[in-house]
Amino acid sequence: MADVVINETLASVNESLANNATNTTGRIPATPEGAAVAYGSLILMAIMPIFLGSYRSVKHHKEMKESGEKTDSLSRKDAAMFPLIASVALFGLYVFFQVFSKEYINMLLTGYFFFLGVLALAHILSPVFVRFIPTSFPNQDYHLLFTKGKGDKIEDVVNYKFTNKDVVCLAFCAIFGCWYLWKKHWIANNLFGLAFAINGVELLHLNNVVTGCILLGGLFFYDIFWVFGTDVMVTVAKSFEAPIKLVFPQDLLEKGLDANNFAMLGLGDIVIPGIFIALLLRFDVSHNGGRSRDRKSVV
């Protein structure tokens, strides 16, 4: 009799533990194979934008110098202020999510990131996409220019040159944007996320290694405080629906493209180290390309 009672008790305990695990996660735990595929894919997706963005950064920097335009770069003051500005923005989002309905906030953010994502993806794909358009396609050059100020104090706010082929590429990328708006599919999310990461590494320039060290050091303490010291970062990350992270399903082998148990990696963990690596590559290309520079200007 006692054995029956003990067995029934153990069975009920096991059932309760299983129900609690299901209610807590809402997902089937990942298999070792699925986790290996997911995290391996995230590693490859993290390396790719750093590699492509760094070489695009070299090309962009060269084009800026040849055109005589001043290269925008982060100064030491900018690097020191960046964690503070990011903290204000993060806490602001946290307050918004606490006060207002996250559905309405995410609706606004989705529209905003749809616009940015289409532009970012078009900027990446345009050099490749235009090669597949027939030469017989009617092409016309355009120049969008918006300035402020007068005389010697005039400054360019928008200075963008494009062609009909670029417009076709933009329309093509808008298809992926509509897919993201409609389904919020993880592949569409990753396409936008990769585009953001590549553009970030390409266009965000550090002026020297010391600036990079200041930036990385400040973000080190930023992460410690907001991730481990408070629940702000976790709350915003769970509420924020935008392509600001790369995701890959751990249950892809079981559910295919409909998988929903995701491993994720934030774009900041890609772009911040990536702009530092891009700085080192630009220095290496400049040093070995015959345009000698004093090492002090980089260090």
Short mmCIF file of C-alpha atoms in Angstrom, two decimals:
data_model
loop_
_atom_site.label_atom_id
_atom_site.label_comp_id
_atom_site.label_asym_id
_atom_site.label_seq_id
_atom_site.Cartn_x
_atom_site.Cartn_y
_atom_site.Cartn_z
CA MET A 1 0.00 0.00 0.00
CA ALA A 2 2.80 2.37 0.92
CA ASP A 3 4.56 1.60 -2.38
CA VAL A 4 1.44 2.53 -4.35
CA VAL A 5 1.13 5.84 -2.53
CA ILE A 6 4.81 6.63 -3.09
CA ASN A 7 4.55 5.81 -6.81
CA GLU A 8 1.45 7.95 -7.21
CA THR A 9 3.15 10.82 -5.39
CA LEU A 10 6.25 10.59 -7.59
CA ALA A 11 4.09 10.51 -10.72
CA SER A 12 2.18 13.61 -9.66
CA VAL A 13 5.42 15.43 -8.84
CA ASN A 14 6.89 14.59 -12.25
CA GLU A 15 3.69 15.73 -13.97
CA SER A 16 3.75 19.02 -12.05
CA LEU A 17 7.39 19.62 -12.97
CA ALA A 18 6.65 18.94 -16.63
CA ASN A 19 3.66 21.31 -16.60
CA ASN A 20 5.69 24.03 -14.88
CA ALA A 21 8.46 23.71 -17.46
CA THR A 22 5.93 23.95 -20.28
CA ASN A 23 4.16 26.93 -18.74
CA THR A 24 7.42 28.72 -18.04
CA THR A 25 9.03 28.42 -21.45
CA GLY A 26 6.06 27.69 -23.69
CA ARG A 27 8.46 25.78 -25.94
CA ILE A 28 9.92 22.33 -26.27
CA PRO A 29 13.55 22.36 -25.06
CA ALA A 30 16.09 22.44 -27.85
CA THR A 31 17.97 19.30 -28.80
CA PRO A 32 21.79 19.36 -28.77
CA GLU A 33 21.79 19.12 -32.57
CA GLY A 34 19.31 21.97 -32.95
CA ALA A 35 21.23 24.17 -30.53
CA ALA A 36 24.49 23.46 -32.39
CA VAL A 37 22.91 24.43 -35.73
CA ALA A 38 21.37 27.59 -34.27
CA TYR A 39 24.46 28.90 -32.51
CA GLY A 40 26.74 27.90 -35.36
CA SER A 41 24.52 29.85 -37.75
CA LEU A 42 24.55 32.87 -35.44
CA ILE A 43 28.35 32.80 -35.39
CA LEU A 44 28.47 32.78 -39.19
CA MET A 45 25.87 35.55 -39.41
CA ALA A 46 27.91 37.61 -36.94
CA ILE A 47 31.16 37.19 -38.89
CA MET A 48 29.65 38.01 -42.29
CA PRO A 49 28.59 41.65 -41.64
CA ILE A 50 31.91 42.38 -39.93
CA PHE A 51 33.82 41.01 -42.92
CA LEU A 52 31.70 42.68 -45.59
CA GLY A 53 31.21 45.90 -43.65
CA SER A 54 34.93 46.31 -42.98
CA TYR A 55 35.86 46.05 -46.66
CA ARG A 56 32.98 48.31 -47.63
CA SER A 57 34.27 50.75 -45.01
CA VAL A 58 37.65 50.86 -46.76
CA LYS A 59 35.95 51.58 -50.09
CA HIS A 60 33.67 54.22 -48.57
CA HIS A 61 36.58 55.96 -46.84
CA LYS A 62 38.55 56.01 -50.09
CA GLU A 63 35.62 57.47 -52.04
CA MET A 64 35.13 60.18 -49.42
CA LYS A 65 38.79 61.19 -49.62
CA GLU A 66 38.83 61.22 -53.42
CA SER A 67 35.72 63.41 -53.56
CA GLY A 68 37.20 65.83 -51.04
CA GLU A 69 34.38 65.29 -48.56
CA LYS A 70 35.13 65.23 -44.86
CA THR A 71 34.82 61.78 -43.32
CA ASP A 72 32.42 61.64 -40.40
CA SER A 73 33.97 59.77 -37.51
CA LEU A 74 33.44 59.28 -33.81
CA SER A 75 35.65 61.49 -31.66
CA ARG A 76 36.77 60.65 -28.14
CA LYS A 77 34.03 62.87 -26.76
CA ASP A 78 31.44 61.10 -28.91
CA ALA A 79 32.70 57.72 -27.70
CA ALA A 80 32.54 58.80 -24.05
CA MET A 81 29.02 60.21 -24.46
CA PHE A 82 27.67 57.23 -26.40
CA PRO A 83 26.93 54.99 -23.35
CA LEU A 84 25.18 57.90 -21.62
CA ILE A 85 23.02 58.68 -24.67
CA ALA A 86 22.26 54.98 -25.11
CA SER A 87 21.27 54.77 -21.43
CA VAL A 88 18.84 57.68 -21.78
CA ALA A 89 17.31 56.12 -24.91
CA LEU A 90 17.04 52.69 -23.27
CA PHE A 91 15.44 54.01 -20.09
CA GLY A 92 13.10 56.17 -22.19
CA LEU A 93 11.88 53.09 -24.05
CA TYR A 94 11.48 51.28 -20.73
CA VAL A 95 9.27 54.09 -19.39
CA PHE A 96 7.22 54.16 -22.61
CA PHE A 97 6.59 50.43 -22.39
CA GLN A 98 5.53 50.82 -18.76
CA VAL A 99 3.14 53.72 -19.44
CA PHE A 100 1.74 53.00 -22.90
CA SER A 101 0.51 49.84 -24.57
CA LYS A 102 3.40 48.04 -26.23
CA GLU A 103 1.17 47.14 -29.20
CA TYR A 104 0.89 50.79 -30.26
CA ILE A 105 4.58 51.49 -29.61
CA ASN A 106 5.62 48.46 -31.65
CA MET A 107 3.26 49.54 -34.43
CA LEU A 108 5.11 52.85 -34.72
CA LEU A 109 8.52 51.20 -34.43
CA THR A 110 7.60 48.61 -37.07
CA GLY A 111 6.77 51.34 -39.58
CA TYR A 112 9.97 53.20 -38.73
CA PHE A 113 12.18 50.14 -39.10
CA PHE A 114 10.36 49.09 -42.27
CA PHE A 115 11.43 52.36 -43.88
CA LEU A 116 15.00 52.13 -42.57
CA GLY A 117 15.29 48.43 -43.37
CA VAL A 118 14.26 48.83 -47.00
CA LEU A 119 16.78 51.66 -47.48
CA ALA A 120 19.56 49.71 -45.73
CA LEU A 121 18.89 46.57 -47.75
CA ALA A 122 18.76 48.54 -51.01
CA HIS A 123 22.10 50.19 -50.16
CA ILE A 124 23.66 46.75 -49.77
CA LEU A 125 22.07 45.02 -52.76
CA SER A 126 22.11 47.87 -55.28
CA PRO A 127 25.69 47.31 -56.61
CA VAL A 128 24.87 43.64 -57.23
CA PHE A 129 21.26 44.05 -58.30
CA VAL A 130 21.93 46.57 -61.08
CA ARG A 131 24.24 44.10 -62.83
CA PHE A 132 21.27 41.84 -63.58
CA ILE A 133 19.21 44.63 -65.15
CA PRO A 134 19.53 44.62 -68.97
CA THR A 135 21.53 47.43 -70.54
CA SER A 136 18.51 48.24 -72.67
CA PHE A 137 16.64 49.32 -69.52
CA PRO A 138 15.98 53.10 -69.69
CA ASN A 139 18.23 54.62 -67.07
CA GLN A 140 18.34 58.19 -65.82
CA ASP A 141 20.51 59.88 -63.20
CA TYR A 142 18.96 61.82 -60.31
CA HIS A 143 20.44 63.95 -57.58
CA LEU A 144 18.48 64.64 -54.40
CA LEU A 145 19.97 67.64 -52.61
CA PHE A 146 18.65 69.34 -49.48
CA THR A 147 20.76 72.01 -47.77
CA LYS A 148 20.55 74.44 -44.89
CA GLY A 149 22.21 77.82 -44.37
CA LYS A 150 23.45 80.42 -46.84
CA GLY A 151 26.70 81.38 -48.49
CA ASP A 152 29.81 79.97 -46.82
CA LYS A 153 27.72 78.43 -44.02
CA ILE A 154 25.68 76.22 -46.34
CA GLU A 155 25.59 72.55 -45.28
CA ASP A 156 24.22 69.47 -46.98
CA VAL A 157 21.41 67.78 -45.09
CA VAL A 158 20.57 65.28 -47.85
CA ASN A 159 22.93 64.68 -50.76
CA TYR A 160 22.03 61.49 -52.57
CA LYS A 161 22.57 60.41 -56.16
CA PHE A 162 20.58 57.55 -57.67
CA THR A 163 19.31 56.13 -60.95
CA ASN A 164 16.25 54.33 -62.28
CA LYS A 165 18.00 51.03 -61.59
CA ASP A 166 18.38 52.02 -57.94
CA VAL A 167 14.64 52.72 -57.81
CA VAL A 168 13.93 49.22 -59.16
CA CYS A 169 16.25 47.77 -56.51
CA LEU A 170 14.42 49.78 -53.84
CA ALA A 171 11.08 48.40 -55.02
CA PHE A 172 12.52 44.87 -54.92
CA CYS A 173 13.71 45.38 -51.34
CA ALA A 174 10.30 46.78 -50.42
CA ILE A 175 8.89 43.30 -51.16
CA PHE A 176 10.96 41.92 -48.28
CA GLY A 177 9.81 44.84 -46.16
CA CYS A 178 6.16 43.96 -46.83
CA TRP A 179 6.94 40.33 -45.99
CA TYR A 180 8.36 41.48 -42.67
CA LEU A 181 5.32 43.68 -41.95
CA TRP A 182 2.91 40.89 -42.83
CA LYS A 183 4.52 37.83 -41.26
CA LYS A 184 7.34 39.11 -39.02
CA HIS A 185 9.17 36.02 -40.28
CA TRP A 186 12.59 35.37 -38.78
CA ILE A 187 14.25 35.23 -42.23
CA ALA A 188 12.92 38.70 -43.11
CA ASN A 189 14.06 39.89 -39.68
CA ASN A 190 17.56 38.57 -40.35
CA LEU A 191 17.73 40.18 -43.80
CA PHE A 192 17.03 43.58 -42.27
CA GLY A 193 19.29 42.86 -39.30
CA LEU A 194 22.22 41.90 -41.52
CA ALA A 195 21.65 45.00 -43.66
CA PHE A 196 21.69 47.22 -40.56
CA ALA A 197 24.86 45.54 -39.28
CA ILE A 198 26.75 45.85 -42.58
CA ASN A 199 25.77 49.49 -42.97
CA GLY A 200 26.73 50.20 -39.37
CA VAL A 201 30.22 48.73 -39.75
CA GLU A 202 30.65 50.49 -43.09
CA LEU A 203 29.47 53.99 -42.15
CA LEU A 204 30.41 54.33 -38.46
CA HIS A 205 34.07 55.32 -38.36
CA LEU A 206 36.40 55.51 -35.39
CA ASN A 207 39.19 58.06 -35.76
CA ASN A 208 41.77 56.09 -33.74
CA VAL A 209 42.29 53.08 -31.48
CA VAL A 210 42.04 55.10 -28.27
CA THR A 211 38.54 56.22 -29.27
CA GLY A 212 37.61 52.60 -29.84
CA CYS A 213 38.94 51.61 -26.41
CA ILE A 214 36.94 54.42 -24.76
CA LEU A 215 33.80 53.27 -26.57
CA LEU A 216 34.26 49.59 -25.69
CA GLY A 217 35.13 50.43 -22.08
CA GLY A 218 32.06 52.61 -21.65
CA LEU A 219 29.76 50.00 -23.16
CA PHE A 220 31.30 47.37 -20.88
CA PHE A 221 29.98 49.17 -17.81
CA TYR A 222 26.76 50.04 -19.68
CA ASP A 223 26.04 46.34 -20.17
CA ILE A 224 26.93 45.43 -16.60
CA PHE A 225 24.54 48.01 -15.15
CA TRP A 226 21.55 47.67 -17.46
CA VAL A 227 21.69 43.88 -17.96
CA PHE A 228 22.77 42.57 -14.54
CA GLY A 229 21.96 45.49 -12.26
CA THR A 230 18.37 46.14 -13.41
CA ASP A 231 15.58 44.51 -15.40
CA VAL A 232 15.45 47.41 -17.88
CA MET A 233 17.39 45.78 -20.72
CA VAL A 234 15.55 42.46 -20.43
CA THR A 235 12.13 44.15 -20.28
CA VAL A 236 12.80 46.31 -23.33
CA ALA A 237 14.30 43.40 -25.28
CA LYS A 238 11.23 41.24 -24.63
CA SER A 239 8.80 44.03 -25.50
CA PHE A 240 10.69 45.50 -28.46
CA GLU A 241 9.62 43.99 -31.80
CA ALA A 242 12.10 45.23 -34.39
CA PRO A 243 14.94 43.79 -36.51
CA ILE A 244 17.61 44.85 -34.02
CA LYS A 245 18.80 41.29 -33.44
CA LEU A 246 19.68 38.20 -35.43
CA VAL A 247 17.68 35.08 -34.60
CA PHE A 248 17.90 31.45 -35.59
CA PRO A 249 15.52 28.65 -34.52
CA GLN A 250 16.85 25.88 -32.33
CA ASP A 251 13.99 23.61 -33.43
CA LEU A 252 14.60 24.07 -37.16
CA LEU A 253 15.35 20.37 -37.61
CA GLU A 254 11.99 19.42 -36.09
CA LYS A 255 9.66 22.17 -37.38
CA GLY A 256 11.43 23.55 -40.45
CA LEU A 257 10.80 27.20 -41.35
CA ASP A 258 7.85 27.34 -38.92
CA ALA A 259 10.16 26.89 -35.93
CA ASN A 260 9.67 29.28 -33.01
CA ASN A 261 12.29 28.48 -30.35
CA PHE A 262 14.90 31.09 -31.21
CA ALA A 263 18.46 31.76 -30.18
CA MET A 264 19.36 35.41 -30.68
CA LEU A 265 22.26 37.83 -30.94
CA GLY A 266 21.90 41.61 -30.66
CA LEU A 267 23.21 43.79 -33.47
CA GLY A 268 25.21 45.86 -30.99
CA ASP A 269 27.34 42.81 -30.24
CA ILE A 270 28.23 42.74 -33.95
CA VAL A 271 28.50 46.40 -34.94
CA ILE A 272 30.55 47.69 -31.98
CA PRO A 273 33.41 45.18 -32.38
CA GLY A 274 32.96 45.44 -36.15
CA ILE A 275 33.72 49.18 -36.36
CA PHE A 276 36.88 48.55 -34.33
CA ILE A 277 37.99 45.83 -36.76
CA ALA A 278 37.11 48.11 -39.70
CA LEU A 279 39.41 50.77 -38.22
CA LEU A 280 42.28 48.27 -38.08
CA LEU A 281 41.62 47.18 -41.67
CA ARG A 282 41.59 50.78 -42.93
CA PHE A 283 44.90 51.40 -41.20
CA ASP A 284 46.36 48.21 -42.66
CA VAL A 285 45.23 49.10 -46.19
CA SER A 286 46.52 52.66 -45.83
CA HIS A 287 49.86 51.54 -44.38
CA ASN A 288 50.49 48.82 -46.98
CA GLY A 289 49.02 50.75 -49.89
CA GLY A 290 51.86 53.23 -50.16
CA ARG A 291 50.09 56.03 -48.34
CA SER A 292 52.24 56.07 -45.24
CA ARG A 293 50.83 57.53 -42.07
CA ASP A 294 52.26 58.18 -38.68
CA ARG A 295 51.22 55.44 -36.32
CA LYS A 296 50.46 58.04 -33.69
CA SER A 297 47.48 59.22 -35.77
CA VAL A 298 45.91 55.79 -35.34
CA VAL A 299 47.12 54.94 -31.85
#
